[in-house]
Amino acid sequence: GPCRLLGTDVRGELHRVVGRVGAIVETPALFPTMSGRRNLELLGRLEGIGPRRVTATLERVGLAERADDLVKRYSLGMRQRLGLAAALLKDPEVLILDEPANGLDPAGIKEVRELLRGLGGEGRTVFVSSHLLSEVRQTCDQVAILARGRCVAAGPVAQVLSSARGVGLLVRLGDLERGRAVLAAAGIQAAPDGEVLRVALPPEEAATVTKALAAEGLYLTELRADEADLETVFLELTGEHPMEGAR
């Protein structure tokens, strides 16, 4: 099918806009016997980019202190950062990143998340493909879910999350069965689910639940919105089982 990038049909005019795009697809291609800095300097020469920009980019991805170490001594996470630096080197308008947090520890993942959101805040388009769906939710404004070659859902993250099941309330209290009966008498549908009651009311009507329970001497220990996570939505929309993996 057709594809337009920065307003240009890529089937015959990709060369007109590819210089405004940075990308990491799967594992970054790097020279292991050269330093991180040298790798970027060689890439920069192809685009007429000098050492000052290389240094600034290394600082931005947190590699300034290890810039002159050989890449073969880098951890997987450091190589991923260097690949991200290579994608940023020409100051692109569009970034296409495949698993940008691959191999990073929790602190590194947080840094990459903040970096990507910062890049988006500068007016760039950052396109991320990832199986880390919790990170997708925390990082992205828009999400698209693909299954068997087709897009089964797309839109703002909150909209896609609400598409799989209605948002309700989760209530925790000492006597679940009595709480369920009290709510039922008040015309509120509720069902036990483990240690909580799942209540079929939107979060903005939470006061109705607290009022009904308190009137019968029942007091909550927890009340929160019952929101589906992105992984649950993915599995519901694609029909996959958890062990099949997710992308």
mmCIF file of C-alpha atoms in Angstrom:
data_model
loop_
_atom_site.group_PDB
_atom_site.id
_atom_site.type_symbol
_atom_site.label_atom_id
_atom_site.label_comp_id
_atom_site.label_asym_id
_atom_site.label_seq_id
_atom_site.Cartn_x
_atom_site.Cartn_y
_atom_site.Cartn_z
ATOM 1 C CA GLY A 1 0.000 0.000 0.000
ATOM 2 C CA PRO A 2 0.942 3.664 -0.143
ATOM 3 C CA CYS A 3 3.273 5.248 2.382
ATOM 4 C CA ARG A 4 4.000 8.944 2.864
ATOM 5 C CA LEU A 5 6.868 10.251 4.960
ATOM 6 C CA LEU A 6 7.089 13.958 5.790
ATOM 7 C CA GLY A 7 4.515 14.586 3.078
ATOM 8 C CA THR A 8 6.438 12.632 0.435
ATOM 9 C CA ASP A 9 5.455 9.398 -1.343
ATOM 10 C CA VAL A 10 8.345 7.088 -0.452
ATOM 11 C CA ARG A 11 7.829 4.739 -3.402
ATOM 12 C CA GLY A 12 9.648 7.053 -5.757
ATOM 13 C CA GLU A 13 10.772 10.047 -3.697
ATOM 14 C CA LEU A 14 12.338 8.556 -0.579
ATOM 15 C CA HIS A 15 15.705 10.110 -1.405
ATOM 16 C CA ARG A 16 14.179 13.559 -0.928
ATOM 17 C CA VAL A 17 13.388 13.022 2.765
ATOM 18 C CA VAL A 18 15.559 10.155 4.028
ATOM 19 C CA GLY A 19 18.180 12.648 5.225
ATOM 20 C CA ARG A 20 15.636 13.966 7.736
ATOM 21 C CA VAL A 21 15.104 10.515 9.279
ATOM 22 C CA GLY A 22 17.139 8.674 11.919
ATOM 23 C CA ALA A 23 16.584 4.987 12.642
ATOM 24 C CA ILE A 24 17.579 1.917 14.637
ATOM 25 C CA VAL A 25 16.276 -1.337 13.196
ATOM 26 C CA GLU A 26 16.954 -4.351 15.424
ATOM 27 C CA THR A 27 20.636 -4.370 16.502
ATOM 28 C CA PRO A 28 22.695 -1.253 15.688
ATOM 29 C CA ALA A 29 25.515 -1.960 13.195
ATOM 30 C CA LEU A 30 28.751 -0.866 14.878
ATOM 31 C CA PHE A 31 32.486 -1.434 14.456
ATOM 32 C CA PRO A 32 33.498 -3.349 17.627
ATOM 33 C CA THR A 33 37.235 -2.593 17.343
ATOM 34 C CA MET A 34 36.682 1.168 17.243
ATOM 35 C CA SER A 35 35.604 3.480 20.018
ATOM 36 C CA GLY A 36 32.075 4.788 20.323
ATOM 37 C CA ARG A 37 33.303 8.235 19.367
ATOM 38 C CA ARG A 38 35.146 6.913 16.287
ATOM 39 C CA ASN A 39 32.027 5.070 15.147
ATOM 40 C CA LEU A 40 30.014 8.273 15.262
ATOM 41 C CA GLU A 41 32.773 10.334 13.638
ATOM 42 C CA LEU A 42 32.808 7.990 10.626
ATOM 43 C CA LEU A 43 29.036 8.163 10.312
ATOM 44 C CA GLY A 44 29.188 11.919 10.701
ATOM 45 C CA ARG A 45 31.614 12.308 7.805
ATOM 46 C CA LEU A 46 29.001 10.848 5.459
ATOM 47 C CA GLU A 47 26.644 13.667 6.422
ATOM 48 C CA GLY A 48 29.228 16.425 6.823
ATOM 49 C CA ILE A 49 28.860 16.367 10.608
ATOM 50 C CA GLY A 50 31.823 17.461 12.708
ATOM 51 C CA PRO A 51 33.239 16.335 16.084
ATOM 52 C CA ARG A 52 31.356 18.959 18.100
ATOM 53 C CA ARG A 53 28.019 17.442 17.138
ATOM 54 C CA VAL A 54 29.402 13.947 17.871
ATOM 55 C CA THR A 55 30.431 14.995 21.387
ATOM 56 C CA ALA A 56 27.064 16.636 22.074
ATOM 57 C CA THR A 57 25.193 13.545 20.917
ATOM 58 C CA LEU A 58 27.291 11.227 23.079
ATOM 59 C CA GLU A 59 26.526 13.425 26.073
ATOM 60 C CA ARG A 60 22.838 13.348 25.283
ATOM 61 C CA VAL A 61 22.638 9.542 25.411
ATOM 62 C CA GLY A 62 24.822 9.259 28.517
ATOM 63 C CA LEU A 63 27.985 7.881 26.884
ATOM 64 C CA ALA A 64 30.333 10.837 27.277
ATOM 65 C CA GLU A 65 32.481 9.093 29.934
ATOM 66 C CA ARG A 66 32.869 5.912 27.862
ATOM 67 C CA ALA A 67 33.059 7.565 24.439
ATOM 68 C CA ASP A 68 36.693 6.570 23.849
ATOM 69 C CA ASP A 69 36.357 2.929 24.953
ATOM 70 C CA LEU A 70 36.203 0.241 22.289
ATOM 71 C CA VAL A 71 32.665 -0.794 21.392
ATOM 72 C CA LYS A 72 33.507 -4.473 21.953
ATOM 73 C CA ARG A 73 33.861 -3.575 25.651
ATOM 74 C CA TYR A 74 30.421 -2.009 25.763
ATOM 75 C CA SER A 75 27.508 -3.768 27.421
ATOM 76 C CA LEU A 76 24.409 -4.501 25.347
ATOM 77 C CA GLY A 77 22.720 -1.470 26.861
ATOM 78 C CA MET A 78 25.667 0.787 26.000
ATOM 79 C CA ARG A 79 25.629 -0.441 22.413
ATOM 80 C CA GLN A 80 21.945 0.370 22.307
ATOM 81 C CA ARG A 81 22.690 3.894 23.523
ATOM 82 C CA LEU A 82 25.380 4.274 20.861
ATOM 83 C CA GLY A 83 22.905 3.125 18.221
ATOM 84 C CA LEU A 84 20.474 5.749 19.469
ATOM 85 C CA ALA A 85 23.258 8.331 19.253
ATOM 86 C CA ALA A 86 23.870 7.315 15.631
ATOM 87 C CA ALA A 87 20.161 7.803 14.885
ATOM 88 C CA LEU A 88 20.270 11.276 16.487
ATOM 89 C CA LEU A 89 23.506 12.369 14.865
ATOM 90 C CA LYS A 90 21.984 14.258 11.937
ATOM 91 C CA ASP A 91 19.367 15.960 14.138
ATOM 92 C CA PRO A 92 16.427 14.182 12.441
ATOM 93 C CA GLU A 93 12.811 15.316 12.282
ATOM 94 C CA VAL A 94 11.629 11.692 12.424
ATOM 95 C CA LEU A 95 13.109 8.879 14.533
ATOM 96 C CA ILE A 96 12.220 5.244 13.838
ATOM 97 C CA LEU A 97 13.369 3.059 16.725
ATOM 98 C CA ASP A 98 13.076 -0.708 17.169
ATOM 99 C CA GLU A 99 13.308 -1.752 20.831
ATOM 100 C CA PRO A 100 15.267 1.343 21.965
ATOM 101 C CA ALA A 101 15.347 0.102 25.587
ATOM 102 C CA ASN A 102 16.730 -3.333 24.688
ATOM 103 C CA GLY A 103 19.387 -4.500 27.169
ATOM 104 C CA LEU A 104 19.047 -1.524 29.494
ATOM 105 C CA ASP A 105 18.713 -1.766 33.266
ATOM 106 C CA PRO A 106 15.746 -0.019 34.964
ATOM 107 C CA ALA A 107 17.693 3.234 35.382
ATOM 108 C CA GLY A 108 18.737 3.143 31.718
ATOM 109 C CA ILE A 109 15.178 2.436 30.590
ATOM 110 C CA LYS A 110 13.983 5.471 32.557
ATOM 111 C CA GLU A 111 16.672 7.641 30.954
ATOM 112 C CA VAL A 112 15.735 6.489 27.452
ATOM 113 C CA ARG A 113 12.043 7.061 28.200
ATOM 114 C CA GLU A 114 12.752 10.620 29.307
ATOM 115 C CA LEU A 115 15.003 11.184 26.291
ATOM 116 C CA LEU A 116 12.344 9.994 23.840
ATOM 117 C CA ARG A 117 9.654 12.122 25.435
ATOM 118 C CA GLY A 118 12.036 15.078 25.372
ATOM 119 C CA LEU A 119 12.671 14.536 21.656
ATOM 120 C CA GLY A 120 8.935 14.421 21.038
ATOM 121 C CA GLY A 121 8.528 17.602 23.067
ATOM 122 C CA GLU A 122 10.950 19.333 20.685
ATOM 123 C CA GLY A 123 8.502 18.727 17.832
ATOM 124 C CA ARG A 124 10.060 15.561 16.406
ATOM 125 C CA THR A 125 8.084 12.461 15.521
ATOM 126 C CA VAL A 126 9.406 9.428 17.418
ATOM 127 C CA PHE A 127 8.107 6.103 16.075
ATOM 128 C CA VAL A 128 8.811 3.176 18.426
ATOM 129 C CA SER A 129 8.309 -0.547 17.891
ATOM 130 C CA SER A 130 8.486 -2.486 21.156
ATOM 131 C CA HIS A 131 7.250 -5.517 23.056
ATOM 132 C CA LEU A 132 7.755 -3.681 26.380
ATOM 133 C CA LEU A 133 4.133 -2.567 26.507
ATOM 134 C CA SER A 134 4.410 -0.922 29.923
ATOM 135 C CA GLU A 135 7.111 1.320 28.453
ATOM 136 C CA VAL A 136 4.980 2.047 25.390
ATOM 137 C CA ARG A 137 2.211 3.263 27.686
ATOM 138 C CA GLN A 138 4.553 5.496 29.687
ATOM 139 C CA THR A 139 6.396 6.868 26.655
ATOM 140 C CA CYS A 140 3.959 7.237 23.775
ATOM 141 C CA ASP A 141 1.080 9.598 23.042
ATOM 142 C CA GLN A 142 -0.378 7.434 20.264
ATOM 143 C CA VAL A 143 -0.325 3.655 19.888
ATOM 144 C CA ALA A 144 -1.115 1.196 17.107
ATOM 145 C CA ILE A 145 -1.563 -2.550 17.644
ATOM 146 C CA LEU A 146 -0.778 -4.897 14.762
ATOM 147 C CA ALA A 147 -1.978 -8.487 14.476
ATOM 148 C CA ARG A 148 -1.294 -10.792 11.547
ATOM 149 C CA GLY A 149 -0.331 -7.908 9.288
ATOM 150 C CA ARG A 150 -3.328 -5.710 10.068
ATOM 151 C CA CYS A 151 -3.827 -2.724 12.337
ATOM 152 C CA VAL A 152 -6.513 -3.747 14.858
ATOM 153 C CA ALA A 153 -6.431 -0.587 16.979
ATOM 154 C CA ALA A 154 -4.901 2.864 16.733
ATOM 155 C CA GLY A 155 -5.281 6.168 18.515
ATOM 156 C CA PRO A 156 -4.355 7.960 21.739
ATOM 157 C CA VAL A 157 -3.151 5.538 24.403
ATOM 158 C CA ALA A 158 -6.099 6.224 26.734
ATOM 159 C CA GLN A 159 -8.571 5.644 23.905
ATOM 160 C CA VAL A 160 -7.018 2.299 22.942
ATOM 161 C CA LEU A 161 -6.933 1.216 26.593
ATOM 162 C CA SER A 162 -10.647 1.913 26.965
ATOM 163 C CA SER A 163 -11.546 0.067 23.748
ATOM 164 C CA ALA A 164 -11.053 -3.430 25.159
ATOM 165 C CA ARG A 165 -13.314 -3.222 28.191
ATOM 166 C CA GLY A 166 -15.238 -0.594 30.052
ATOM 167 C CA VAL A 167 -13.451 1.210 32.847
ATOM 168 C CA GLY A 168 -14.940 0.430 36.276
ATOM 169 C CA LEU A 169 -13.917 0.538 39.922
ATOM 170 C CA LEU A 170 -12.012 -1.805 42.217
ATOM 171 C CA VAL A 171 -13.082 -1.784 45.865
ATOM 172 C CA ARG A 172 -11.247 -3.399 48.770
ATOM 173 C CA LEU A 173 -12.914 -3.823 52.176
ATOM 174 C CA GLY A 174 -12.992 -6.296 55.043
ATOM 175 C CA ASP A 175 -16.208 -8.176 54.156
ATOM 176 C CA LEU A 176 -16.454 -8.590 50.391
ATOM 177 C CA GLU A 177 -19.662 -10.617 50.380
ATOM 178 C CA ARG A 178 -21.525 -8.191 52.603
ATOM 179 C CA GLY A 179 -20.169 -5.305 50.556
ATOM 180 C CA ARG A 180 -21.435 -6.957 47.366
ATOM 181 C CA ALA A 181 -24.873 -7.443 48.910
ATOM 182 C CA VAL A 182 -25.045 -3.816 50.083
ATOM 183 C CA LEU A 183 -24.107 -2.527 46.659
ATOM 184 C CA ALA A 184 -26.598 -4.868 44.978
ATOM 185 C CA ALA A 185 -29.364 -3.526 47.259
ATOM 186 C CA ALA A 186 -28.387 -0.018 46.114
ATOM 187 C CA GLY A 187 -28.692 -1.081 42.476
ATOM 188 C CA ILE A 188 -24.941 -1.218 41.893
ATOM 189 C CA GLN A 189 -23.550 -4.278 40.129
ATOM 190 C CA ALA A 190 -20.445 -5.727 41.809
ATOM 191 C CA ALA A 191 -18.638 -9.053 41.718
ATOM 192 C CA PRO A 192 -15.805 -10.485 43.848
ATOM 193 C CA ASP A 193 -12.463 -10.812 42.056
ATOM 194 C CA GLY A 194 -9.813 -12.191 44.373
ATOM 195 C CA GLU A 195 -9.429 -9.751 47.274
ATOM 196 C CA VAL A 196 -11.453 -6.920 45.702
ATOM 197 C CA LEU A 197 -14.904 -6.176 44.361
ATOM 198 C CA ARG A 198 -15.112 -5.243 40.701
ATOM 199 C CA VAL A 199 -17.814 -2.581 40.461
ATOM 200 C CA ALA A 200 -19.560 -1.686 37.198
ATOM 201 C CA LEU A 201 -19.511 2.089 37.643
ATOM 202 C CA PRO A 202 -17.257 4.704 36.000
ATOM 203 C CA PRO A 203 -14.632 6.329 38.255
ATOM 204 C CA GLU A 204 -16.511 9.631 38.341
ATOM 205 C CA GLU A 205 -19.332 7.859 40.269
ATOM 206 C CA ALA A 206 -17.039 6.536 43.006
ATOM 207 C CA ALA A 207 -18.835 8.650 45.628
ATOM 208 C CA THR A 208 -21.990 6.566 45.065
ATOM 209 C CA VAL A 209 -20.097 3.458 46.167
ATOM 210 C CA THR A 210 -18.578 5.025 49.283
ATOM 211 C CA LYS A 211 -21.947 6.496 50.306
ATOM 212 C CA ALA A 212 -23.812 3.183 49.924
ATOM 213 C CA LEU A 213 -21.206 1.220 51.883
ATOM 214 C CA ALA A 214 -20.707 3.795 54.642
ATOM 215 C CA ALA A 215 -24.484 3.954 55.218
ATOM 216 C CA GLU A 216 -24.304 0.286 56.259
ATOM 217 C CA GLY A 217 -21.194 0.686 58.401
ATOM 218 C CA LEU A 218 -18.764 -0.644 55.784
ATOM 219 C CA TYR A 219 -15.596 1.351 55.189
ATOM 220 C CA LEU A 220 -13.161 1.008 52.304
ATOM 221 C CA THR A 221 -9.478 0.282 52.551
ATOM 222 C CA GLU A 222 -8.971 0.924 48.824
ATOM 223 C CA LEU A 223 -10.919 2.432 45.931
ATOM 224 C CA ARG A 224 -9.388 2.900 42.497
ATOM 225 C CA ALA A 225 -10.213 2.887 38.808
ATOM 226 C CA ASP A 226 -10.186 -0.532 37.140
ATOM 227 C CA GLU A 227 -8.150 0.285 34.048
ATOM 228 C CA ALA A 228 -6.884 -2.309 31.611
ATOM 229 C CA ASP A 229 -3.125 -2.300 31.034
ATOM 230 C CA LEU A 230 -1.778 -2.232 27.495
ATOM 231 C CA GLU A 231 -0.685 -5.860 27.609
ATOM 232 C CA THR A 232 -4.223 -6.992 28.489
ATOM 233 C CA VAL A 233 -5.672 -4.878 25.699
ATOM 234 C CA PHE A 234 -3.119 -6.266 23.247
ATOM 235 C CA LEU A 235 -4.011 -9.862 24.110
ATOM 236 C CA GLU A 236 -7.757 -9.159 23.912
ATOM 237 C CA LEU A 237 -7.530 -7.403 20.551
ATOM 238 C CA THR A 238 -5.139 -9.855 18.918
ATOM 239 C CA GLY A 239 -6.559 -13.050 20.402
ATOM 240 C CA GLU A 240 -3.073 -14.181 21.441
ATOM 241 C CA HIS A 241 -2.309 -16.121 24.591
ATOM 242 C CA PRO A 242 0.289 -14.732 27.019
ATOM 243 C CA MET A 243 2.869 -17.425 26.187
ATOM 244 C CA GLU A 244 2.799 -16.536 22.483
ATOM 245 C CA GLY A 245 4.606 -13.267 23.111
ATOM 246 C CA ALA A 246 3.646 -9.758 22.114
ATOM 247 C CA ARG A 247 4.865 -7.216 19.648
#
